[in-house]
CSV table of C-alpha atoms and ligand atoms in Angstrom, one decimal:
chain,number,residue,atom,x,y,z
A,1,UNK,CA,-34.0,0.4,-25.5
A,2,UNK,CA,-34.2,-1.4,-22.1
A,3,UNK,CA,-36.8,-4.1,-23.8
A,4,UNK,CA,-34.0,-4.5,-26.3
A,5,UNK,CA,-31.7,-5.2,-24.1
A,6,UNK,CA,-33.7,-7.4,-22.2
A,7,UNK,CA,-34.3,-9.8,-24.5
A,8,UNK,CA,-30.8,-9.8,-25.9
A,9,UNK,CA,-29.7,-10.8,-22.3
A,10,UNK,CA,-32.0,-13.5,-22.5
A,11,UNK,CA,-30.8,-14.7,-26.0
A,12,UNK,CA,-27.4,-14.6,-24.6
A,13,UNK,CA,-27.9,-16.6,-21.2
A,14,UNK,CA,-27.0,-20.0,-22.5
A,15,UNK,CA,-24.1,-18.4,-24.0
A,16,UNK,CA,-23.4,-16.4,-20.7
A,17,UNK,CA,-23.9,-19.6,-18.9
A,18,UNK,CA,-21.5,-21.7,-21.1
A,19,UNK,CA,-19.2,-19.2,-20.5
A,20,UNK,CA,-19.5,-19.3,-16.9
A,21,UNK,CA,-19.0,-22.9,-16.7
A,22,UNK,CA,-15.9,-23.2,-18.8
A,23,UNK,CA,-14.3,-20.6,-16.8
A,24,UNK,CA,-15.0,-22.3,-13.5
A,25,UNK,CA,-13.7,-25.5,-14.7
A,26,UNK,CA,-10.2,-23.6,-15.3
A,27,UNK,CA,-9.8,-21.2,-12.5
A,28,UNK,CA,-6.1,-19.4,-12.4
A,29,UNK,CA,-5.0,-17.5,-9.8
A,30,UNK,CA,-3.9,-13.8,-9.6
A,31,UNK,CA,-1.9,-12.7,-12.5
A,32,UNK,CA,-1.6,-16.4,-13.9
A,33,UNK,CA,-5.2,-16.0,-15.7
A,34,UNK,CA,-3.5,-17.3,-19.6
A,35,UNK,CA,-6.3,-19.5,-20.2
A,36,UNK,CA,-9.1,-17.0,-18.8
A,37,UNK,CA,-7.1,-14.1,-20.9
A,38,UNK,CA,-7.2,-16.5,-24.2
A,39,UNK,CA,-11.4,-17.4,-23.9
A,40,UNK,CA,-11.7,-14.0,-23.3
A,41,UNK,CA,-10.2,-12.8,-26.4
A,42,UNK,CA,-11.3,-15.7,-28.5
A,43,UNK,CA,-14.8,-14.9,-27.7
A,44,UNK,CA,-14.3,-11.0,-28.1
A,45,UNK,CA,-13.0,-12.4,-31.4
A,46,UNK,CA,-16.3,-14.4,-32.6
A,47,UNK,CA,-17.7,-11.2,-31.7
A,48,UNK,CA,-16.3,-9.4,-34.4
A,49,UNK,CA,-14.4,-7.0,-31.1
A,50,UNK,CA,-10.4,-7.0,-31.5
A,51,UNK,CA,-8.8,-7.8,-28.0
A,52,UNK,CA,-5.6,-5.6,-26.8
A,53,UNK,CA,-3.9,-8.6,-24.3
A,54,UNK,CA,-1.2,-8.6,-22.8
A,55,UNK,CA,-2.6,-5.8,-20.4
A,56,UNK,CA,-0.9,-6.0,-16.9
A,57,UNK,CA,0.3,-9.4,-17.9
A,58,UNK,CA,-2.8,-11.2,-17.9
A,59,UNK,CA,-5.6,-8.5,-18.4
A,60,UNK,CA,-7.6,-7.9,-21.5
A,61,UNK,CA,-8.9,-4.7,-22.9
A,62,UNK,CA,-11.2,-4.2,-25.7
A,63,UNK,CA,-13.6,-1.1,-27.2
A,64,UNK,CA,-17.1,-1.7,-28.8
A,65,UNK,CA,-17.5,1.3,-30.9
A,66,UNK,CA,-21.1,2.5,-31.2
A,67,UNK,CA,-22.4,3.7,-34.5
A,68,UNK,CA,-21.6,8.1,-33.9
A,69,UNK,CA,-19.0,9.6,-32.0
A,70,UNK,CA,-19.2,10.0,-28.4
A,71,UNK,CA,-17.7,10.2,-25.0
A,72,UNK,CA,-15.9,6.8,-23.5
A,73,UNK,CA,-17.2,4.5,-20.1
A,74,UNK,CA,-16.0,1.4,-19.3
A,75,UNK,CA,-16.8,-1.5,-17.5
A,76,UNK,CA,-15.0,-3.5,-15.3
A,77,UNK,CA,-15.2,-7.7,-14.6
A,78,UNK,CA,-12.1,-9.3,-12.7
A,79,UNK,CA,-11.1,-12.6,-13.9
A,80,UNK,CA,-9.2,-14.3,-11.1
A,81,UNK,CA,-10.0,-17.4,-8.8
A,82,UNK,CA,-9.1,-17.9,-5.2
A,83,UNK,CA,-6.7,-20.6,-3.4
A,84,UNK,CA,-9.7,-22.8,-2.2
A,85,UNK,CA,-10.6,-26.6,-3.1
A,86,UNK,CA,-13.9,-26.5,-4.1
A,87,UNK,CA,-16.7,-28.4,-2.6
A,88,UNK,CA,-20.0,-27.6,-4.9
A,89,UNK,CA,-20.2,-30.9,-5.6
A,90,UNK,CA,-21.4,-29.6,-9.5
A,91,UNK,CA,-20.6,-31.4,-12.6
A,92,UNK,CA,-18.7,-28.3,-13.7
A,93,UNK,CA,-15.9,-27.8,-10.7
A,94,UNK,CA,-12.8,-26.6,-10.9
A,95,UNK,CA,-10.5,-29.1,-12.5
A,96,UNK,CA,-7.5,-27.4,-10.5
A,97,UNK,CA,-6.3,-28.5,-7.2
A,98,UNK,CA,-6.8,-26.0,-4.5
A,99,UNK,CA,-8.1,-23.1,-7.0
A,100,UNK,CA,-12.0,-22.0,-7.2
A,101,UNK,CA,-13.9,-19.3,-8.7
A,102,UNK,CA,-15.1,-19.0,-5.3
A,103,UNK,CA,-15.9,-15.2,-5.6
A,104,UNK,CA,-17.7,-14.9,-8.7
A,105,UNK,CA,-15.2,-13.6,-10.8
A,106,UNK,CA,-16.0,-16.5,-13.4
A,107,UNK,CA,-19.7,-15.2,-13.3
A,108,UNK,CA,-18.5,-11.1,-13.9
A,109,UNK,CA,-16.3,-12.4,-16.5
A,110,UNK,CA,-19.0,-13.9,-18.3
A,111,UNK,CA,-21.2,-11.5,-18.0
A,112,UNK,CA,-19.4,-8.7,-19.3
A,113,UNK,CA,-18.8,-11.0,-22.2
A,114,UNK,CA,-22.2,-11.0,-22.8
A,115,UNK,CA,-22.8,-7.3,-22.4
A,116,UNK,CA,-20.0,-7.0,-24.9
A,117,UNK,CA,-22.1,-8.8,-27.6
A,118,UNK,CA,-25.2,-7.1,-26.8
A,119,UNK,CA,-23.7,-3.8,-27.0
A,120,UNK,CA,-21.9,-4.9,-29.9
A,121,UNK,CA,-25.4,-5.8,-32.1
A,122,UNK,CA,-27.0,-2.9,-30.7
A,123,UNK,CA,-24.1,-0.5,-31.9
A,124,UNK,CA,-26.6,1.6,-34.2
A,125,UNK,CA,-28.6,2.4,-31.9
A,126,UNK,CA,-25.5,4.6,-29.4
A,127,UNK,CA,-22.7,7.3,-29.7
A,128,UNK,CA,-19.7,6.6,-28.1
A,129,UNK,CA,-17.3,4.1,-27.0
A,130,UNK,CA,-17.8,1.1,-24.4
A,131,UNK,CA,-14.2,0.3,-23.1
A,132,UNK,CA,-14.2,-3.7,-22.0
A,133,UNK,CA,-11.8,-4.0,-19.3
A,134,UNK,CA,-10.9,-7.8,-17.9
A,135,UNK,CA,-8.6,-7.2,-14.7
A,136,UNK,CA,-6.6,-9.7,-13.1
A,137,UNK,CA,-5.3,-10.1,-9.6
A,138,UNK,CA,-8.6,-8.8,-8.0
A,139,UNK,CA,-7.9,-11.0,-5.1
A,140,UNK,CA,-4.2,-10.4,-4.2
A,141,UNK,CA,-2.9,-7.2,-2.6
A,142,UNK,CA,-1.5,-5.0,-4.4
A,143,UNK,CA,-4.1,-6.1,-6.9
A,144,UNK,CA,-4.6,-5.9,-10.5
A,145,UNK,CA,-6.5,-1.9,-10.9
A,146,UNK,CA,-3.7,-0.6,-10.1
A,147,UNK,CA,-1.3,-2.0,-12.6
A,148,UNK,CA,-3.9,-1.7,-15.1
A,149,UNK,CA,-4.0,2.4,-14.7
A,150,UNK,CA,-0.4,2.5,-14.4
A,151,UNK,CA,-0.4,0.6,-18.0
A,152,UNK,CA,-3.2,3.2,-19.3
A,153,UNK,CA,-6.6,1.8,-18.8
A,154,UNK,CA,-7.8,5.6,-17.8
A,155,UNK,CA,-6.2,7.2,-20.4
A,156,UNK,CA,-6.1,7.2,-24.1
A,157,UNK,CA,-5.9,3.8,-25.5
A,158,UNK,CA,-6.0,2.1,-28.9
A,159,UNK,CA,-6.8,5.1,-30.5
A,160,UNK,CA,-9.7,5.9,-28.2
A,161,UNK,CA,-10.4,8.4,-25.3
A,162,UNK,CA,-10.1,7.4,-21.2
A,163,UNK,CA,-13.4,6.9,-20.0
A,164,UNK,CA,-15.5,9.2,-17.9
A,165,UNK,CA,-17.0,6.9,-15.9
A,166,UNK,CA,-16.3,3.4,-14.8
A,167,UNK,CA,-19.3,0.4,-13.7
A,168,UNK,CA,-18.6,-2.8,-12.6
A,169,UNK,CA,-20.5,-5.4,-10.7
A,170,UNK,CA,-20.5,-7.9,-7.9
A,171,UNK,CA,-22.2,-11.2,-7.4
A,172,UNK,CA,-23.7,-11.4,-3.8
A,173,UNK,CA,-24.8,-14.5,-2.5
A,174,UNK,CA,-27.0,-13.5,0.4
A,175,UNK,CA,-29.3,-11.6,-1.7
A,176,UNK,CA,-32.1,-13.3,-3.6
A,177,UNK,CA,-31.2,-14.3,-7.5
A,178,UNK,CA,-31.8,-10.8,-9.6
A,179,UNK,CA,-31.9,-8.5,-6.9
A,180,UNK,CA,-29.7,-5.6,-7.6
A,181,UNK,CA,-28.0,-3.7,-5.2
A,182,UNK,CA,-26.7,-0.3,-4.7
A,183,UNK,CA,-25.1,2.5,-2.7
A,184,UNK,CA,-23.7,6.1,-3.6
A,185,UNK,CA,-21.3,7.6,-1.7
A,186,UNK,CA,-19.1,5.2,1.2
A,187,UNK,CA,-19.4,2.2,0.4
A,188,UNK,CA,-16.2,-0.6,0.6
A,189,UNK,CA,-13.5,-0.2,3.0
A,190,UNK,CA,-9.7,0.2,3.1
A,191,UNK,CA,-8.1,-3.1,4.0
A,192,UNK,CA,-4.5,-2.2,5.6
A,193,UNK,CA,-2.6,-5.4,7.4
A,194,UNK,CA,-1.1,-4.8,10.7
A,195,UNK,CA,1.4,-6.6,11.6
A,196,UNK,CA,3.5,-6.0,15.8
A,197,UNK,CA,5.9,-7.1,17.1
A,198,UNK,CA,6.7,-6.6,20.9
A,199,UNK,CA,9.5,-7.2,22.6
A,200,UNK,CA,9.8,-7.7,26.1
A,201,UNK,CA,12.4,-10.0,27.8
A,202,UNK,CA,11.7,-13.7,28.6
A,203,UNK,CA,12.6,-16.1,31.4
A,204,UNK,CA,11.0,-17.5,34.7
A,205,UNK,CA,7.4,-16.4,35.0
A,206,UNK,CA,8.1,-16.6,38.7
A,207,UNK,CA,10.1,-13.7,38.4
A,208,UNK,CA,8.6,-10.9,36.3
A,209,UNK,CA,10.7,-8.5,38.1
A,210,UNK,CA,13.8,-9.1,36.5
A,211,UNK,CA,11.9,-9.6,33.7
A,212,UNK,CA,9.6,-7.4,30.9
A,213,UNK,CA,6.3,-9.5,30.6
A,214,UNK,CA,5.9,-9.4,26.3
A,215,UNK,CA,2.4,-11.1,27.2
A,216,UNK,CA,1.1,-8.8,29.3
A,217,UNK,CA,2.5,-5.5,27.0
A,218,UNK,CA,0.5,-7.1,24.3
A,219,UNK,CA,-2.7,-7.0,26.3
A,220,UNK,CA,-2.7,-3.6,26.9
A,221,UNK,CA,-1.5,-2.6,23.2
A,222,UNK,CA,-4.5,-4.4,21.9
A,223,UNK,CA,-6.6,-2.6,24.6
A,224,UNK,CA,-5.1,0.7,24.2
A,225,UNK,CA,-5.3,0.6,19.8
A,226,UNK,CA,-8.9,-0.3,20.1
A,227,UNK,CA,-9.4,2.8,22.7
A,228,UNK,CA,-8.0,4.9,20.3
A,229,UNK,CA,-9.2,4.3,17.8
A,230,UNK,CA,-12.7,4.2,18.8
A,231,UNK,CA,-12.3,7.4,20.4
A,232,UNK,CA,-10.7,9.4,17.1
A,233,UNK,CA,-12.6,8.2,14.1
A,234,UNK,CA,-14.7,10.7,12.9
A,235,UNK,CA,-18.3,11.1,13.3
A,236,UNK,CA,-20.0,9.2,10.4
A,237,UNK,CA,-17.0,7.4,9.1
A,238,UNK,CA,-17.3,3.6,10.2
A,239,UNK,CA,-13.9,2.0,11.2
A,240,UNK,CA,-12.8,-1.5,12.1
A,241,UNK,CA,-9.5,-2.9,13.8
A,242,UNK,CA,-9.4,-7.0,14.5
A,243,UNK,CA,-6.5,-8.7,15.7
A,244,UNK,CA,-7.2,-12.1,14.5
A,245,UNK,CA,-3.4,-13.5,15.6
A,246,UNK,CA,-1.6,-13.1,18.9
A,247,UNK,CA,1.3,-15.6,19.1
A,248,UNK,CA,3.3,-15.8,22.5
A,249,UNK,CA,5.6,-19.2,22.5
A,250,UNK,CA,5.7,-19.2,26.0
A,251,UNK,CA,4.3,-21.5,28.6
A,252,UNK,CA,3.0,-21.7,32.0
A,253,UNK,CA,6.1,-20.8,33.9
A,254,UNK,CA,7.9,-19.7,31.1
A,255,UNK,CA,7.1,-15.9,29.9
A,256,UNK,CA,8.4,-15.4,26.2
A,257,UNK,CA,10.8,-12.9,24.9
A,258,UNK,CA,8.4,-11.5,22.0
A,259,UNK,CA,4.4,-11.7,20.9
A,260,UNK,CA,3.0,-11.7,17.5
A,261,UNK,CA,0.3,-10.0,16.7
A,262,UNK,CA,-1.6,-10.0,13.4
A,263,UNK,CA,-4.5,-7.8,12.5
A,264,UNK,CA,-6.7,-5.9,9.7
A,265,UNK,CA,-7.8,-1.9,10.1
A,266,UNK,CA,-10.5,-1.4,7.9
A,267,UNK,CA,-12.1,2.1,7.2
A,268,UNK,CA,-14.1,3.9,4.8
A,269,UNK,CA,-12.3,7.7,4.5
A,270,UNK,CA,-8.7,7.9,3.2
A,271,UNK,CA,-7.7,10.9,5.3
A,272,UNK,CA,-9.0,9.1,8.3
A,273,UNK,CA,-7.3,5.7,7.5
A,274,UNK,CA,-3.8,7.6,7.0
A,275,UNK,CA,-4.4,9.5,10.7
A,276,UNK,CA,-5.2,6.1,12.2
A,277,UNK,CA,-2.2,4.6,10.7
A,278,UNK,CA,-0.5,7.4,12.5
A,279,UNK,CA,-2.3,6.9,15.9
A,280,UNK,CA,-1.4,2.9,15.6
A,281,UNK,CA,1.8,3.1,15.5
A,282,UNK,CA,2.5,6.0,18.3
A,283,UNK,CA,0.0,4.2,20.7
A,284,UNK,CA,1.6,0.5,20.2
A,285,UNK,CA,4.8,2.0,20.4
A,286,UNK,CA,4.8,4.5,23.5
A,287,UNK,CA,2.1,1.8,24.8
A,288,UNK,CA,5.2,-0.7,24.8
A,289,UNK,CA,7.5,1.8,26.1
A,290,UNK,CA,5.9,2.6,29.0
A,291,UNK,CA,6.4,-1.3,30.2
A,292,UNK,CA,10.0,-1.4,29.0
A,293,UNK,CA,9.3,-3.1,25.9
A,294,UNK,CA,9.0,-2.0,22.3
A,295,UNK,CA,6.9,-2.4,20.0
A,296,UNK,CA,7.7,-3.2,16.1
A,297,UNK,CA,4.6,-1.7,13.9
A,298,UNK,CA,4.4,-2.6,10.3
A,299,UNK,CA,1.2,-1.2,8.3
A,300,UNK,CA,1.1,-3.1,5.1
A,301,UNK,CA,-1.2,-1.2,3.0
A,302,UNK,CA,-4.3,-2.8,0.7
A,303,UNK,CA,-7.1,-1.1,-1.1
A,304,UNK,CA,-8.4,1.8,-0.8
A,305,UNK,CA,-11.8,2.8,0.5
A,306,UNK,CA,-14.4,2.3,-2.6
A,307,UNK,CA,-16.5,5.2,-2.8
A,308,UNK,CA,-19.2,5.3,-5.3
A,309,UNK,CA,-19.9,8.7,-6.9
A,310,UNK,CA,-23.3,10.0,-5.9
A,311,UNK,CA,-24.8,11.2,-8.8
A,312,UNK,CA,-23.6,8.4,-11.2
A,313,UNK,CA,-24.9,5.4,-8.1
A,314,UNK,CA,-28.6,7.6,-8.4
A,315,UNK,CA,-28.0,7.0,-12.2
A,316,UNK,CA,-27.2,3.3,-11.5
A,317,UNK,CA,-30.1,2.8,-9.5
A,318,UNK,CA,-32.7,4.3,-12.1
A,319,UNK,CA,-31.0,2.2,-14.9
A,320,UNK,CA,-31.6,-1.1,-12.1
A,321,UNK,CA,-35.1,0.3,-11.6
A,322,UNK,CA,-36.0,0.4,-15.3
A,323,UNK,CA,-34.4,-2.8,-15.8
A,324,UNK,CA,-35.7,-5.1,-12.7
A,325,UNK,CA,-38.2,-3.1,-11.0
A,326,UNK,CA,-38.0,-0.8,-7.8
A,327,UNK,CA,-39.0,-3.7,-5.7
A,328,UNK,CA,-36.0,-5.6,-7.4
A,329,UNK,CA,-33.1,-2.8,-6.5
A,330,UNK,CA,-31.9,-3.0,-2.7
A,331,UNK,CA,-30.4,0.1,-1.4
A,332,UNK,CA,-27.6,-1.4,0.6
A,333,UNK,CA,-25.8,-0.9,3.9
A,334,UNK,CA,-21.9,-0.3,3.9
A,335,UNK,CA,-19.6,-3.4,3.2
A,336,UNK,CA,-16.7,-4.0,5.4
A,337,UNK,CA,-14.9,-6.1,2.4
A,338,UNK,CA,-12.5,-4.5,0.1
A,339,UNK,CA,-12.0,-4.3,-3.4
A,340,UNK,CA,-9.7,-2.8,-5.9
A,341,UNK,CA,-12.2,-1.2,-8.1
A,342,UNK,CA,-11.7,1.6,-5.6
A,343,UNK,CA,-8.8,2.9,-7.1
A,344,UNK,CA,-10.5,3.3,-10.3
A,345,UNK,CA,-12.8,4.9,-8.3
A,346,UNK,CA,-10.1,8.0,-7.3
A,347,UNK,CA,-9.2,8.5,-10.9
A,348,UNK,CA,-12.5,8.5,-12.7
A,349,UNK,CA,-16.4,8.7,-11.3
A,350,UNK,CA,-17.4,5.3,-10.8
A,351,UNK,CA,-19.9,2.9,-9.6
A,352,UNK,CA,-19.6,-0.6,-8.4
A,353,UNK,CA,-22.9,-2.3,-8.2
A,354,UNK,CA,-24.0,-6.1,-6.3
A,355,UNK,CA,-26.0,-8.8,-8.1
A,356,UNK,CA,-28.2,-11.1,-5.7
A,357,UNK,CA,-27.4,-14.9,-6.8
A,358,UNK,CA,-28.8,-16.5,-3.7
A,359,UNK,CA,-31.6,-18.8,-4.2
A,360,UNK,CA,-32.8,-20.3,-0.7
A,361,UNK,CA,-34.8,-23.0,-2.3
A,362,UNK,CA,-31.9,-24.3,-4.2
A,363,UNK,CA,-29.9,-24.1,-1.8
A,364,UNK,CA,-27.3,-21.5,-2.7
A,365,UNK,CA,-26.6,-19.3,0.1
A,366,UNK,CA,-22.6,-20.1,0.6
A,367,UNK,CA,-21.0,-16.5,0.9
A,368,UNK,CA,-18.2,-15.9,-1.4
A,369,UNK,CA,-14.8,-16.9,-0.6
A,370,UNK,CA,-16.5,-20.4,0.9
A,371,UNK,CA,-15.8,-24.3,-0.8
A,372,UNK,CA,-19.4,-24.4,-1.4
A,373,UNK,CA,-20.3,-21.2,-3.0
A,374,UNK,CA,-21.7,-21.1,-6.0
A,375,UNK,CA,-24.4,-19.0,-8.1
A,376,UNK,CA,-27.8,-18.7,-9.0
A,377,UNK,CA,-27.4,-18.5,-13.0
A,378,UNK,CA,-30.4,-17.6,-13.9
A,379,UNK,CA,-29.3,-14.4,-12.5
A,380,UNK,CA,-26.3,-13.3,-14.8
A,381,UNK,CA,-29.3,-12.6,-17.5
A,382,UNK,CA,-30.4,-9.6,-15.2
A,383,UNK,CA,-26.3,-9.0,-14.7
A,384,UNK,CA,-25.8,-9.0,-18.2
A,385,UNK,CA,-28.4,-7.0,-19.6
A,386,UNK,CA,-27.8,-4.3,-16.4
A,387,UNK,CA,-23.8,-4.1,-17.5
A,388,UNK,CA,-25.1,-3.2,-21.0
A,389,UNK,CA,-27.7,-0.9,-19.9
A,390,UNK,CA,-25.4,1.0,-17.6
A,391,UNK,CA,-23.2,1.4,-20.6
A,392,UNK,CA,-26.0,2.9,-23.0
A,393,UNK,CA,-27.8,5.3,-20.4
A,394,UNK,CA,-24.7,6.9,-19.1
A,395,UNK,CA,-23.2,7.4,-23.0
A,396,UNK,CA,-26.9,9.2,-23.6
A,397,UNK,CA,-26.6,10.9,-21.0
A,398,UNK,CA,-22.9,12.6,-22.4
A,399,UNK,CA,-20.9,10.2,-19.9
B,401,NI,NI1,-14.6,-10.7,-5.7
């Protein structure tokens, strides 16, 4: 079956490829993807696979039915560009102003397009049902997944069962073209925006006596969150705080009322992440309090930590090693990025995989969400052929 597949990927790169390119011409942004919803249907179409649209606005969800009944999985590609003028240089760039597929999403798009058709010819030869999902709004808290469950994508839908497991797939630019890579267990963070506000009281910074120094509360907020939270994360559970923007309008002799301060917490354990929410408000608050200022604390929540299931990311990996080789599947290190497939992730096993399109000698090594990023193509063969691989093994194996 894996030779079979293999060589339908390769039949299907140009196609895959074209695909690609047309999308990356017309990147949309979150929950504007109308032109990326219609290609995606239209082709789903050709393939002789009827589209449901209309999906949280702009996403797209389709079944290929295999030839017996069986147990559902679906796979996952996002479908939304990023507010970035692009700089490839290519002859197929973004004809948008200030929009780029700068993370992939035209490539994952693509390639679950292909996989589609693949699975689709080799429909004989399975049991089951391969649910197609096409999210929008990857890149844009609150993000697409979650609108997509809340309009049924786990459940019951067009007259065939939720899935029990969910794949998708990343491209990854610092790892060589083909590579696959994967991790069970942790492996994305929780992205949560922190946003303070301390307020102090301003005036001649030759008199801080009469006065409540906002600049010098600040330092020791940021001091005293990153003490804390250093000192109470669990053992094992990695955990970030950066504070990328402090803004104090005062001047030399001039000490501002209020300071500004902007910053991400990233972790990789829900019960954790809602305890440090906890310890970052007390501590910038009481922090404040003991100078005699206080301390607004707003926690703007983003994804969730993306946990891949262990069993199904061992599964993953012996799909990638029949497919590509063991010396071809990377067992990777934790990411500090976030992504929204995690909350597929809490409702339904599920694995989300990288693809290496770097290729040093042509000079594609941009990292995603840069002007110049761009991918190796010749990889979304291997991309393809894994998505419809994943879909097969794990529906053999009773989902
Ligand atoms: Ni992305």
């Amino acid at each position: 079956m894996t030779d079979r597949i293999r060589a339908l990927a390769a039949d299907a790169l140009p196609e895959v490829v074209r695909l690609r390119r047309a999308i990356h011409r017309r990147p949309e942004l979150a929950f504007q993807e109308h032109e990326t919803a219609a290609l995606i249907a239209e082709t789903l179409r050709q393939l002789g696979i009827e589209p449901i649209t209309g999906v949280a606005q702009t996403g797209v969800v389709a079944h290929v039915e295999g030839a017996r009944p069986g147990p559902t999985v679906a796979l996952r590609a996002d479908i939304d560009a990023l507010p970035i003028t692009e700089a490839t240089g290519l002859d197929f760039s973004s004809e948008t102003d200030g929009v780029m597929h700068a993370c992939g999403h035209d490539a994952h798009t693509a390639m679950l397009l292909g996989a589609a058709g693949i699975l689709h010819e080799l429909r004989e030869e399975w049991a089951g049902t391969v649910r197609l999902v096409f999210q929008p709004s990857e890149e844009k808290a609150p993000g697409g997944a979650h609108v997509m469950i809340e309009e049924g994508v786990l459940g019951p839908m067009g007259g065939h069962d939720g899935p029990a497991a969910i794949f998708g797939q990343h491209v990854f630019p610092e790892l060589a073209a083909g590579l696959i890579g994967v991790r069970g267990g942790m492996f994305m963070a929780s992205a949560d925006e922190i946003y303070l506000t301390i307020r102090g009281q301003g005036g001649h910074a030759a008199a801080p006596e009469a006065l409540v120094d906002a600049v010098l509360v600040q330092a020791h907020v940021l001091t005293a969150l990153q003490a804390v939270i250093s000192r109470n994360r669990p053992p094992g559970v990695p955990s970030l705080l950066s504070f990328g923007k402090v803004v104090a309008e005062g001047a030399t002799n001039i000490l501002p009322d209020a300071v500004q301060i902007e910053g991400t917490f990233r972790s990789m354990d829900e019960d954790w992440r809602a305890r440090a929410h906890g310890l970052i408000r007390r501590t910038a608050e009481k922090t404040a309090q003991a100078f005699g200022a206080t301390c607004e604390v707003e926690v703007r929540e983003g994804y969730p930590a993306l946990v891949n299931d262990a069993a199904l990311a061992a599964a993953v990996r012996e799909t990638a090693v029949a497919l590509v080789g063991e010396d071809r599947v990377v067992d990777l290190p934790m990411w500090y990025a976030s992504e929204d497939f995690a909350f597929y992730t809490q409702q339904v096993p599920g694995c989300f995989s990288v693809l290496g399109v770097g290729n040093e000698a042509e000079g594609i090594t941009h990292g995603l969400h840069t002007p110049r990023m761009t991918v190796d193509e010749a990889a979304l063969e291997t991309g393809t052929a894994f998505l419809a691989a994943l879909a097969v093994r794990q529906l053999a194996a009773g989902a």
